[in-house]
Amino acid sequence: MFKRFRRLRMNENIRAMVSENHLEISDLIYPLFVVEGKKIKKEISSMPDVFQMSLDELLKECKELEKLGIKAIMLFGVLENSKKDSCGSDSLDDEGLIAKSVRAIKEKFPNLIVICDLCFCEYTEHGHCGIIDPKTKSVDNDATLEISAKQALIQARAGADMIAPSGMMDGIIEILRKSLDENGFENLPLMAYSTKFASSFYGPFRDVAQSTPSYGDRKSYQMDFRNGKEALLESLEDELQGADILMVKPALAYLDVVKEISQNSKLPLCVYNVSGEYALLKAGAKAGVIDYQKMVFEIMIAFKRAGAKLIITYHAKELAKMLKEGL
Ligand code: PBG
């Protein structure tokens, strides 16, 4: 006797009763890019519907996000080249772009969860994720840890609800936790970019964040995408160091890694559905070769099925609308 799986597939109500994975609006985190100036809302050519915004426009955007029911944003600063230097001073300043922006957002939208990306590539003239060691021309890990602890305090004092270090420096979670705790921020959570691969899927982001390295690549700090066991080690190490949430980035080509981490850690797991993944779908829609909405939704459910709880995604606004209207 064979099993009749089709019995539980006969109509939508019964399918809904036995469906294992669901997408909720509280799963979504929307990335936003802030620039200096006023009345600026500049679309990124490789990422339709994604904008660099000055703070006034960004505040309008937050209002819309609140209406849509989106609960969390991930904030990136995009600095003018003239303000960049060798150690990203603007990000270490209480009056810098990110600090100013976080204060203004939290003042108007106290309930919106503001997660700050903590990195240096958007603030340094060389575009690498930390301080460069002049001898090796590579990022100096421990010197970068020191200034990362400073950047975390700037973000914390500005009112960030969560800090997400994305530079892939060894020991980052331990040092950030220590410095936050010592300064009265023991309740501020850390979301580790714990397993972040050196990936060509970040291409469009580097257009929007203006953070392409001026020489070399990021392979001496981001992970080699050929490695799966190391991916698990990276995440478990961040858990040991005190991370509150783990992350896999990029998402779609790395679902094996997501699954494995979700089975080996009890921490909430986030995926970053990155710029290249978004750009591919937008290009596919424009070419008329895919059913865009259905495909976006299917991919989100795939993240959840693999074990992710949270999804950082440029599709968040579209998904919020889809969830409201029902898909
Ligand atoms: C680094 C950072 C990157 C992304 C998020 N944080 C780029 C990189 O490592 O080069 C990529 C996000 C995306 O592609 O959407 N601050």
Coordinates of C-alpha atoms and ligand atoms in Angstrom, one line a residue:
M1 CA 0.0 0.0 0.0
F2 CA 1.4 3.3 -1.0
K3 CA 0.9 6.6 1.0
R4 CA -1.5 9.1 -0.5
F5 CA 0.2 12.4 0.1
R6 CA -2.3 14.1 -2.1
R7 CA -5.0 13.8 0.6
L8 CA -3.6 16.8 2.4
R9 CA -3.2 18.8 -0.8
M10 CA -6.7 18.8 -2.1
N11 CA -7.7 22.4 -1.3
E12 CA -6.2 25.6 0.0
N13 CA -7.7 25.4 3.5
I14 CA -6.3 21.9 4.1
R15 CA -2.9 22.9 2.6
A16 CA -2.9 25.9 5.0
M17 CA -3.6 23.7 8.0
V18 CA -0.6 21.6 7.4
S19 CA 1.8 24.2 6.0
E20 CA 5.1 24.1 8.0
N21 CA 6.6 27.6 7.3
H22 CA 5.1 31.0 7.3
L23 CA 6.4 34.5 6.6
E24 CA 5.5 37.2 9.1
I25 CA 6.1 40.9 8.9
S26 CA 8.1 40.8 12.1
D27 CA 10.6 38.5 10.3
L28 CA 11.7 41.3 8.0
I29 CA 14.4 43.9 8.3
Y30 CA 14.6 46.6 5.7
P31 CA 18.1 48.1 4.7
L32 CA 18.3 51.9 4.3
F33 CA 21.1 54.1 3.0
V34 CA 21.5 57.6 4.4
V35 CA 23.5 60.4 2.7
E36 CA 24.4 64.0 3.8
G37 CA 22.3 66.9 2.4
K38 CA 18.6 67.7 1.9
K39 CA 15.9 66.5 -0.4
I40 CA 18.0 63.8 -1.9
K41 CA 16.4 60.6 -3.1
K42 CA 18.6 58.9 -5.6
E43 CA 17.6 55.6 -7.1
I44 CA 20.4 53.0 -7.7
S45 CA 20.4 51.9 -11.3
S46 CA 21.3 48.2 -10.6
M47 CA 18.7 48.1 -7.7
P48 CA 15.3 49.6 -8.8
D49 CA 13.3 51.0 -5.9
V50 CA 16.4 51.2 -3.7
F51 CA 17.5 54.8 -2.9
Q52 CA 20.2 56.8 -1.2
M53 CA 18.3 59.3 0.9
S54 CA 19.1 62.4 2.9
L55 CA 17.8 62.4 6.4
D56 CA 14.7 64.4 5.7
E57 CA 13.6 61.9 3.0
L58 CA 14.7 59.0 5.2
L59 CA 12.3 60.2 8.0
K60 CA 9.4 60.2 5.5
E61 CA 10.4 56.7 4.5
C62 CA 10.3 55.6 8.1
K63 CA 6.8 56.9 8.4
E64 CA 5.8 54.8 5.4
L65 CA 7.5 51.7 6.9
E66 CA 5.6 52.2 10.1
K67 CA 2.3 52.3 8.1
L68 CA 3.3 49.1 6.4
G69 CA 4.0 47.5 9.7
I70 CA 7.7 47.0 9.2
K71 CA 9.3 46.8 12.6
A72 CA 13.1 47.0 11.9
I73 CA 15.5 48.8 9.7
M74 CA 19.2 48.2 9.0
L75 CA 21.0 51.5 8.6
F76 CA 24.0 52.2 6.4
G77 CA 25.8 55.6 6.1
V78 CA 27.1 56.6 2.6
L79 CA 29.7 59.2 3.1
E80 CA 31.0 61.8 0.6
N81 CA 34.5 61.0 -0.6
S82 CA 35.8 64.3 0.7
K83 CA 34.9 63.2 4.3
K84 CA 36.5 59.7 4.1
D85 CA 40.0 59.1 5.6
S86 CA 42.2 56.2 6.5
C87 CA 40.4 55.2 9.7
G88 CA 36.8 56.2 9.0
S89 CA 36.7 59.1 11.5
D90 CA 33.2 60.2 10.6
S91 CA 31.9 56.9 12.1
L92 CA 33.8 57.6 15.3
D93 CA 32.2 61.0 15.9
D94 CA 29.0 61.7 17.9
E95 CA 28.2 64.3 15.2
G96 CA 28.9 62.0 12.3
L97 CA 26.4 60.9 9.6
I98 CA 25.2 57.7 11.3
A99 CA 25.1 59.1 14.9
K100 CA 23.0 62.1 13.7
S101 CA 20.7 59.9 11.6
V102 CA 20.1 57.4 14.4
R103 CA 19.3 60.2 16.9
A104 CA 16.8 61.8 14.5
I105 CA 15.1 58.5 13.6
K106 CA 14.7 57.3 17.2
E107 CA 13.4 60.7 18.2
K108 CA 10.5 60.5 15.7
F109 CA 10.0 56.8 15.6
P110 CA 10.9 55.4 19.1
N111 CA 9.3 52.0 18.4
L112 CA 11.1 51.4 15.1
I113 CA 14.0 49.0 15.7
V114 CA 17.2 50.6 14.3
I115 CA 20.0 48.2 13.7
C116 CA 23.3 49.8 12.8
D117 CA 25.7 48.1 10.5
L118 CA 29.1 48.4 12.1
C119 CA 31.9 48.6 9.5
F120 CA 34.5 50.9 8.0
C121 CA 34.3 50.3 4.3
E122 CA 31.7 53.1 3.8
Y123 CA 33.9 55.6 5.7
T124 CA 37.5 54.9 4.6
E125 CA 39.2 56.3 1.5
H126 CA 40.6 52.9 0.7
G127 CA 37.2 51.2 1.0
H128 CA 38.4 48.3 3.2
C129 CA 36.6 47.2 6.3
G130 CA 39.2 48.5 8.8
I131 CA 42.6 50.1 9.3
I132 CA 45.2 49.0 6.8
D133 CA 48.5 47.6 8.1
P134 CA 51.1 49.5 5.9
K135 CA 53.4 46.5 5.8
T136 CA 51.0 43.8 4.6
K137 CA 48.5 46.3 2.9
S138 CA 45.8 44.1 4.5
V139 CA 43.4 45.0 7.2
D140 CA 45.0 45.0 10.7
N141 CA 42.7 42.9 12.7
D142 CA 43.4 44.0 16.3
A143 CA 43.8 47.7 15.5
T144 CA 40.4 47.5 13.8
L145 CA 38.9 45.9 16.9
E146 CA 39.9 48.9 18.9
I147 CA 38.2 51.4 16.6
S148 CA 35.2 49.1 16.2
A149 CA 34.6 49.3 20.0
K150 CA 34.6 53.1 19.6
Q151 CA 32.2 53.0 16.7
A152 CA 29.9 50.7 18.7
L153 CA 29.7 53.2 21.6
I154 CA 29.0 56.0 19.2
Q155 CA 26.1 54.0 17.7
A156 CA 24.9 52.9 21.2
R157 CA 24.9 56.5 22.5
A158 CA 23.0 57.7 19.5
G159 CA 20.2 55.3 20.4
A160 CA 20.8 52.2 18.2
D161 CA 18.6 49.2 19.2
M162 CA 21.0 46.6 17.9
I163 CA 24.5 46.6 16.5
A164 CA 25.6 44.3 13.6
P165 CA 29.3 44.2 13.0
S166 CA 29.9 43.2 9.3
G167 CA 33.7 43.5 8.9
M168 CA 34.6 39.9 9.7
M169 CA 37.4 40.7 12.1
D170 CA 38.3 37.9 14.5
G171 CA 37.3 38.6 18.1
I172 CA 34.8 41.4 17.2
I173 CA 31.9 40.1 19.2
E174 CA 34.0 39.6 22.4
I175 CA 35.4 43.1 22.2
L176 CA 32.1 44.8 21.4
R177 CA 30.3 43.0 24.2
K178 CA 32.9 43.9 26.7
S179 CA 33.0 47.6 25.7
L180 CA 29.2 47.9 25.6
D181 CA 28.8 46.2 29.0
E182 CA 31.5 48.4 30.6
N183 CA 29.6 51.5 29.4
G184 CA 26.1 50.6 30.6
F185 CA 24.8 49.0 27.4
E186 CA 24.5 45.5 28.7
N187 CA 21.0 45.2 27.3
L188 CA 22.0 46.2 23.7
P189 CA 22.0 43.1 21.5
L190 CA 24.6 42.1 19.0
M191 CA 23.7 40.6 15.7
A192 CA 26.9 39.0 14.3
Y193 CA 27.5 38.9 10.6
S194 CA 28.9 35.6 11.8
T195 CA 29.2 33.7 8.5
K196 CA 29.8 36.3 5.7
F197 CA 31.3 35.1 2.5
A198 CA 33.5 37.0 0.1
S199 CA 30.9 37.2 -2.6
S200 CA 30.2 38.6 -6.0
F201 CA 26.6 38.9 -4.9
Y202 CA 27.5 42.2 -3.1
G203 CA 28.2 44.0 -6.4
P204 CA 25.2 46.3 -6.5
F205 CA 25.5 47.2 -2.8
R206 CA 28.9 48.6 -3.4
D207 CA 27.4 50.9 -6.0
V208 CA 24.8 52.1 -3.5
A209 CA 27.2 52.3 -0.5
Q210 CA 30.1 53.6 -2.6
S211 CA 32.3 51.1 -0.8
T212 CA 34.2 49.2 -3.5
P213 CA 37.8 48.7 -2.2
S214 CA 40.2 51.0 -4.1
Y215 CA 42.6 48.1 -4.4
G216 CA 42.5 44.3 -3.8
D217 CA 39.5 42.4 -2.5
R218 CA 38.1 41.3 0.8
K219 CA 39.3 37.7 0.7
S220 CA 41.7 38.1 3.6
Y221 CA 38.8 38.8 6.0
Q222 CA 35.5 37.5 4.4
M223 CA 35.0 33.8 4.1
D224 CA 36.0 31.5 1.2
F225 CA 32.7 30.3 -0.4
R226 CA 34.2 26.9 -0.9
N227 CA 34.1 26.2 2.8
G228 CA 31.1 24.8 4.6
K229 CA 32.7 23.4 7.9
E230 CA 34.4 26.7 8.4
A231 CA 31.1 28.5 8.0
L232 CA 29.7 26.5 11.0
L233 CA 32.9 27.2 13.1
E234 CA 32.6 31.0 12.4
S235 CA 29.1 31.1 13.7
L236 CA 29.7 28.9 16.7
E237 CA 32.7 31.0 17.7
D238 CA 30.5 34.2 17.6
E239 CA 27.9 32.4 19.7
L240 CA 30.7 31.6 22.3
Q241 CA 31.9 35.2 22.2
G242 CA 28.4 36.4 23.1
A243 CA 26.4 37.1 19.9
D244 CA 22.7 37.3 20.4
I245 CA 21.7 36.6 16.8
L246 CA 23.7 34.8 14.1
M247 CA 23.7 35.6 10.4
V248 CA 24.5 34.0 7.1
K249 CA 25.2 36.2 4.1
P250 CA 24.5 36.0 1.2
A251 CA 21.4 33.9 1.6
L252 CA 20.1 32.1 -1.5
A253 CA 23.2 30.3 -2.6
Y254 CA 24.0 29.4 1.0
L255 CA 20.9 27.5 2.2
D256 CA 23.0 24.5 3.1
V257 CA 25.0 26.7 5.5
V258 CA 21.8 28.2 6.9
K259 CA 20.4 24.7 7.6
E260 CA 23.5 23.5 9.3
I261 CA 23.9 26.5 11.5
S262 CA 20.2 26.3 12.5
Q263 CA 20.7 22.7 13.5
N264 CA 23.8 23.4 15.6
S265 CA 22.9 26.6 17.4
K266 CA 19.8 27.6 19.3
L267 CA 20.3 31.3 18.7
P268 CA 17.9 33.1 16.4
L269 CA 19.4 33.0 12.9
C270 CA 19.1 35.8 10.3
V271 CA 19.9 35.7 6.6
Y272 CA 20.9 38.7 4.5
N273 CA 19.2 38.5 1.1
V274 CA 21.8 40.6 -0.5
S275 CA 21.9 43.2 -3.3
G276 CA 22.9 40.8 -6.1
E277 CA 20.0 38.4 -5.3
Y278 CA 17.6 41.4 -5.4
A279 CA 19.1 42.8 -8.6
L280 CA 18.8 39.4 -10.4
L281 CA 15.0 39.2 -9.6
K282 CA 14.4 42.8 -10.6
A283 CA 16.2 42.2 -13.9
G284 CA 14.3 39.0 -14.5
A285 CA 11.0 40.9 -13.9
K286 CA 12.0 43.6 -16.3
A287 CA 12.9 41.1 -18.9
G288 CA 9.5 39.5 -18.4
V289 CA 10.9 36.0 -17.8
I290 CA 9.6 35.4 -14.2
D291 CA 6.5 35.9 -12.1
Y292 CA 8.3 38.3 -9.8
Q293 CA 6.0 38.4 -6.7
K294 CA 5.5 34.7 -6.5
M295 CA 9.2 34.1 -6.9
V296 CA 10.1 36.6 -4.1
F297 CA 7.7 34.9 -1.8
E298 CA 8.9 31.4 -2.6
I299 CA 12.5 32.4 -1.9
M300 CA 11.5 33.9 1.5
I301 CA 9.8 30.7 2.5
A302 CA 12.9 28.8 1.4
F303 CA 15.0 30.9 3.9
K304 CA 12.5 30.0 6.6
R305 CA 12.4 26.4 5.7
A306 CA 16.2 26.2 5.9
G307 CA 16.0 27.6 9.4
A308 CA 16.2 31.4 9.3
K309 CA 14.0 33.4 11.6
L310 CA 14.9 36.8 10.4
I311 CA 15.5 38.1 6.8
I312 CA 17.2 41.3 5.9
T313 CA 15.8 42.1 2.5
Y314 CA 15.3 44.9 0.0
H315 CA 12.0 43.3 -0.8
A316 CA 10.6 44.1 2.7
K317 CA 8.2 46.8 1.5
E318 CA 6.9 44.7 -1.3
L319 CA 6.5 41.8 1.0
A320 CA 4.7 43.9 3.6
K321 CA 2.1 44.8 0.9
M322 CA 1.9 41.2 -0.3
L323 CA 1.3 39.9 3.3
K324 CA -1.5 42.5 3.8
E325 CA -3.2 41.8 0.5
G326 CA -2.6 38.0 0.9
L327 CA -0.6 36.0 -1.6
Ligands
PBG1 C1 29.9 45.9 4.6 C2 28.7 45.3 4.0 C3 28.5 44.8 2.7 C4 27.1 44.4 2.7 C5 26.6 44.7 3.9 N1 27.5 45.3 4.7 C6 29.3 44.8 1.5 C7 30.6 44.1 1.5 O1 31.0 43.4 2.4 O2 31.3 44.4 0.6 C8 26.5 43.8 1.5 C9 25.0 43.9 1.4 C10 24.4 43.6 0.1 O3 25.1 43.2 -0.9 O4 23.2 43.8 0.0 N2 29.7 47.0 5.3

